[in-house]
Amino acid sequence: MILVILSLNSTLLSAQKEVESKNLKTSFNQQKDSVVYNDLGFFKKYKNSISFYNNKLEMSFSASHVVQGLANSNTLPDIQLQAEAEFVYKLKPRFDIYAIGKYLSNPINNQGTSQTYMNPLFEQSELGLGIKTEIHDIKLDLGPKLILDSQNLNKGNSFRMSTKLLKKF
């Protein structure tokens, strides 16, 4: 079986329920992220999150079902489970610092062998810190990330500096 990817496509679907108490707000969020990399592969993430936040601090805990694969692979896309925790502290209205931790299981199909193993373009187990800011229509996300080898946590970990620069059109 050969998977052919025709165009770059990014979609986001979400539903959210919010509850407010005296000093702490709670929200439950469901969303689907879908990213296609031309001639390389894709991933779809079906994410359920619960968040607790106030004016300065947000804590978010998520569980996801991830489907990802390579374009020229002759095997079915990987089906994996993911757990994620993220902590965001707002220093100023448009300037945040954050810490994130993700764990991605081995595929529950394909005999537990991943097609996208240790590839930073796809969903991976990782630990990271960073800063986020938004100036007019430009978003910047910068920080170190450690991609974890979930099969062997003592070897094969990959450190990288992650940079995202987004411009709204």
mmCIF file of C-alpha atoms in Angstrom:
data_model
loop_
_atom_site.group_PDB
_atom_site.id
_atom_site.type_symbol
_atom_site.label_atom_id
_atom_site.label_comp_id
_atom_site.label_asym_id
_atom_site.label_seq_id
_atom_site.Cartn_x
_atom_site.Cartn_y
_atom_site.Cartn_z
ATOM 1 C CA MET A 1 0.000 0.000 0.000
ATOM 2 C CA ILE A 2 1.409 3.422 -0.935
ATOM 3 C CA LEU A 3 0.066 6.591 0.601
ATOM 4 C CA VAL A 4 0.181 9.623 -1.675
ATOM 5 C CA ILE A 5 -0.134 13.084 -0.163
ATOM 6 C CA LEU A 6 -1.260 15.755 -2.593
ATOM 7 C CA SER A 7 -1.187 19.051 -0.720
ATOM 8 C CA LEU A 8 -0.287 20.803 2.492
ATOM 9 C CA ASN A 9 -3.297 20.785 4.756
ATOM 10 C CA SER A 10 -3.680 21.927 8.352
ATOM 11 C CA THR A 11 -6.996 21.763 10.163
ATOM 12 C CA LEU A 12 -8.094 22.381 13.702
ATOM 13 C CA LEU A 13 -11.478 21.387 15.075
ATOM 14 C CA SER A 14 -12.311 22.039 18.714
ATOM 15 C CA ALA A 15 -15.066 22.036 21.307
ATOM 16 C CA GLN A 16 -14.716 23.609 24.724
ATOM 17 C CA LYS A 17 -16.605 23.645 28.035
ATOM 18 C CA GLU A 18 -15.589 26.154 30.716
ATOM 19 C CA VAL A 19 -16.445 26.261 34.446
ATOM 20 C CA GLU A 20 -15.465 29.145 36.727
ATOM 21 C CA SER A 21 -15.050 29.057 40.502
ATOM 22 C CA LYS A 22 -13.848 31.797 42.847
ATOM 23 C CA ASN A 23 -10.170 32.161 41.781
ATOM 24 C CA LEU A 24 -9.629 29.248 39.426
ATOM 25 C CA LYS A 25 -11.215 28.512 36.064
ATOM 26 C CA THR A 26 -11.472 25.019 34.617
ATOM 27 C CA SER A 27 -12.052 24.092 31.005
ATOM 28 C CA PHE A 28 -12.453 20.832 29.119
ATOM 29 C CA ASN A 29 -11.375 20.969 25.491
ATOM 30 C CA GLN A 30 -11.603 18.471 22.630
ATOM 31 C CA GLN A 31 -9.768 19.154 19.396
ATOM 32 C CA LYS A 32 -8.419 17.506 16.282
ATOM 33 C CA ASP A 33 -5.124 18.666 14.784
ATOM 34 C CA SER A 34 -4.192 17.497 11.312
ATOM 35 C CA VAL A 35 -0.918 18.273 9.540
ATOM 36 C CA VAL A 36 0.220 17.014 6.122
ATOM 37 C CA TYR A 37 3.818 17.390 4.947
ATOM 38 C CA ASN A 38 4.025 17.169 1.137
ATOM 39 C CA ASP A 39 5.774 13.985 -0.033
ATOM 40 C CA LEU A 40 6.840 13.198 3.553
ATOM 41 C CA GLY A 41 3.914 12.177 5.736
ATOM 42 C CA PHE A 42 1.111 13.292 8.029
ATOM 43 C CA PHE A 43 -0.231 13.162 11.538
ATOM 44 C CA LYS A 44 -3.690 13.512 13.074
ATOM 45 C CA LYS A 45 -4.111 14.066 16.788
ATOM 46 C CA TYR A 46 -7.452 13.663 18.584
ATOM 47 C CA LYS A 47 -6.871 15.438 21.898
ATOM 48 C CA ASN A 48 -8.928 15.692 25.117
ATOM 49 C CA SER A 49 -7.618 18.264 27.627
ATOM 50 C CA ILE A 50 -8.537 19.557 31.031
ATOM 51 C CA SER A 51 -7.070 22.929 31.999
ATOM 52 C CA PHE A 52 -6.931 24.867 35.241
ATOM 53 C CA TYR A 53 -6.020 28.532 35.050
ATOM 54 C CA ASN A 54 -6.196 31.969 36.605
ATOM 55 C CA ASN A 55 -4.759 35.329 35.495
ATOM 56 C CA LYS A 56 -1.096 34.212 35.595
ATOM 57 C CA LEU A 57 -0.840 30.390 35.563
ATOM 58 C CA GLU A 58 -2.327 27.685 33.353
ATOM 59 C CA MET A 59 -1.960 23.928 33.886
ATOM 60 C CA SER A 60 -3.185 21.622 31.146
ATOM 61 C CA PHE A 61 -3.336 17.809 31.137
ATOM 62 C CA SER A 62 -4.188 15.924 27.943
ATOM 63 C CA ALA A 63 -4.754 12.446 26.586
ATOM 64 C CA SER A 64 -4.605 11.895 22.832
ATOM 65 C CA HIS A 65 -5.039 9.319 20.129
ATOM 66 C CA VAL A 66 -2.430 9.925 17.391
ATOM 67 C CA VAL A 67 -2.396 8.535 13.835
ATOM 68 C CA GLN A 68 0.787 9.289 11.871
ATOM 69 C CA GLY A 69 2.680 7.843 8.948
ATOM 70 C CA LEU A 70 5.075 8.396 6.104
ATOM 71 C CA ALA A 71 3.994 9.073 2.518
ATOM 72 C CA ASN A 72 6.092 6.341 0.852
ATOM 73 C CA SER A 73 5.529 3.652 3.477
ATOM 74 C CA ASN A 74 4.044 0.303 2.570
ATOM 75 C CA THR A 75 2.643 -0.232 6.102
ATOM 76 C CA LEU A 76 -0.449 1.172 7.759
ATOM 77 C CA PRO A 77 -0.089 4.484 9.628
ATOM 78 C CA ASP A 78 0.974 4.196 13.267
ATOM 79 C CA ILE A 79 -1.782 4.355 15.875
ATOM 80 C CA GLN A 80 -0.402 5.619 19.190
ATOM 81 C CA LEU A 81 -1.556 6.947 22.550
ATOM 82 C CA GLN A 82 -0.168 10.156 24.032
ATOM 83 C CA ALA A 83 -0.231 11.809 27.482
ATOM 84 C CA GLU A 84 0.813 15.443 27.850
ATOM 85 C CA ALA A 85 1.208 18.050 30.602
ATOM 86 C CA GLU A 86 1.859 21.747 29.995
ATOM 87 C CA PHE A 87 2.433 24.590 32.458
ATOM 88 C CA VAL A 88 2.288 28.211 31.235
ATOM 89 C CA TYR A 89 3.100 31.302 33.307
ATOM 90 C CA LYS A 90 2.110 34.709 31.903
ATOM 91 C CA LEU A 91 4.834 37.246 32.635
ATOM 92 C CA LYS A 92 3.172 40.034 30.633
ATOM 93 C CA PRO A 93 -0.012 40.150 28.530
ATOM 94 C CA ARG A 94 1.795 38.912 25.384
ATOM 95 C CA PHE A 95 4.811 37.148 26.903
ATOM 96 C CA ASP A 96 4.630 33.622 28.401
ATOM 97 C CA ILE A 97 7.109 31.050 29.669
ATOM 98 C CA TYR A 98 6.163 27.373 29.582
ATOM 99 C CA ALA A 99 7.234 23.824 30.394
ATOM 100 C CA ILE A 100 5.888 20.802 28.527
ATOM 101 C CA GLY A 101 6.163 17.042 28.861
ATOM 102 C CA LYS A 102 4.776 14.458 26.423
ATOM 103 C CA TYR A 103 4.850 10.675 26.381
ATOM 104 C CA LEU A 104 3.977 8.857 23.146
ATOM 105 C CA SER A 105 3.470 5.096 23.321
ATOM 106 C CA ASN A 106 4.851 2.596 20.842
ATOM 107 C CA PRO A 107 2.342 1.955 18.024
ATOM 108 C CA ILE A 108 -0.476 -0.394 18.985
ATOM 109 C CA ASN A 109 -0.344 -1.734 15.429
ATOM 110 C CA ASN A 110 2.624 -2.455 13.100
ATOM 111 C CA GLN A 111 4.180 -4.834 15.668
ATOM 112 C CA GLY A 112 5.052 -1.844 17.882
ATOM 113 C CA THR A 113 7.547 -0.420 15.341
ATOM 114 C CA SER A 114 7.115 3.278 14.566
ATOM 115 C CA GLN A 115 7.528 4.783 11.078
ATOM 116 C CA THR A 116 8.184 8.277 12.464
ATOM 117 C CA TYR A 117 10.508 7.241 15.308
ATOM 118 C CA MET A 118 12.604 10.167 16.688
ATOM 119 C CA ASN A 119 11.522 12.489 13.828
ATOM 120 C CA PRO A 120 10.903 16.008 15.228
ATOM 121 C CA LEU A 121 8.355 16.863 12.508
ATOM 122 C CA PHE A 122 5.966 14.284 13.955
ATOM 123 C CA GLU A 123 4.563 13.714 17.440
ATOM 124 C CA GLN A 124 7.233 12.345 19.820
ATOM 125 C CA SER A 125 7.884 11.879 23.528
ATOM 126 C CA GLU A 126 9.608 15.053 24.692
ATOM 127 C CA LEU A 127 10.438 17.454 27.495
ATOM 128 C CA GLY A 128 10.783 21.159 26.842
ATOM 129 C CA LEU A 129 10.928 24.708 28.119
ATOM 130 C CA GLY A 130 10.347 27.886 26.214
ATOM 131 C CA ILE A 131 9.049 31.392 25.774
ATOM 132 C CA LYS A 132 6.127 32.506 23.633
ATOM 133 C CA THR A 133 5.339 36.015 22.526
ATOM 134 C CA GLU A 134 3.014 37.701 20.059
ATOM 135 C CA ILE A 135 3.742 41.082 18.488
ATOM 136 C CA HIS A 136 1.013 42.377 16.164
ATOM 137 C CA ASP A 137 0.429 39.467 13.727
ATOM 138 C CA ILE A 138 3.697 37.623 14.444
ATOM 139 C CA LYS A 139 4.005 34.770 16.961
ATOM 140 C CA LEU A 140 7.378 33.548 18.228
ATOM 141 C CA ASP A 141 8.000 30.337 20.192
ATOM 142 C CA LEU A 142 11.592 29.620 21.213
ATOM 143 C CA GLY A 143 13.141 27.095 23.597
ATOM 144 C CA PRO A 144 15.154 23.910 24.133
ATOM 145 C CA LYS A 145 13.458 20.531 23.708
ATOM 146 C CA LEU A 146 14.650 17.013 24.468
ATOM 147 C CA ILE A 147 13.115 14.315 22.241
ATOM 148 C CA LEU A 148 12.979 11.141 24.322
ATOM 149 C CA ASP A 149 13.529 7.643 23.014
ATOM 150 C CA SER A 150 10.466 6.030 24.627
ATOM 151 C CA GLN A 151 11.825 2.538 23.915
ATOM 152 C CA ASN A 152 15.080 3.169 25.801
ATOM 153 C CA LEU A 153 15.078 6.289 28.010
ATOM 154 C CA ASN A 154 18.820 6.045 28.769
ATOM 155 C CA LYS A 155 20.033 6.161 25.139
ATOM 156 C CA GLY A 156 19.153 7.872 21.884
ATOM 157 C CA ASN A 157 17.685 11.076 23.327
ATOM 158 C CA SER A 158 17.963 14.023 20.959
ATOM 159 C CA PHE A 159 18.392 17.623 22.170
ATOM 160 C CA ARG A 160 17.372 20.485 19.871
ATOM 161 C CA MET A 161 16.589 24.154 19.979
ATOM 162 C CA SER A 162 13.029 24.623 18.796
ATOM 163 C CA THR A 163 12.035 27.818 17.006
ATOM 164 C CA LYS A 164 8.622 28.640 15.537
ATOM 165 C CA LEU A 165 7.847 31.902 13.803
ATOM 166 C CA LEU A 166 4.274 32.356 12.569
ATOM 167 C CA LYS A 167 2.786 35.250 10.595
ATOM 168 C CA LYS A 168 -0.978 35.656 10.278
ATOM 169 C CA PHE A 169 -2.362 36.506 6.826
#
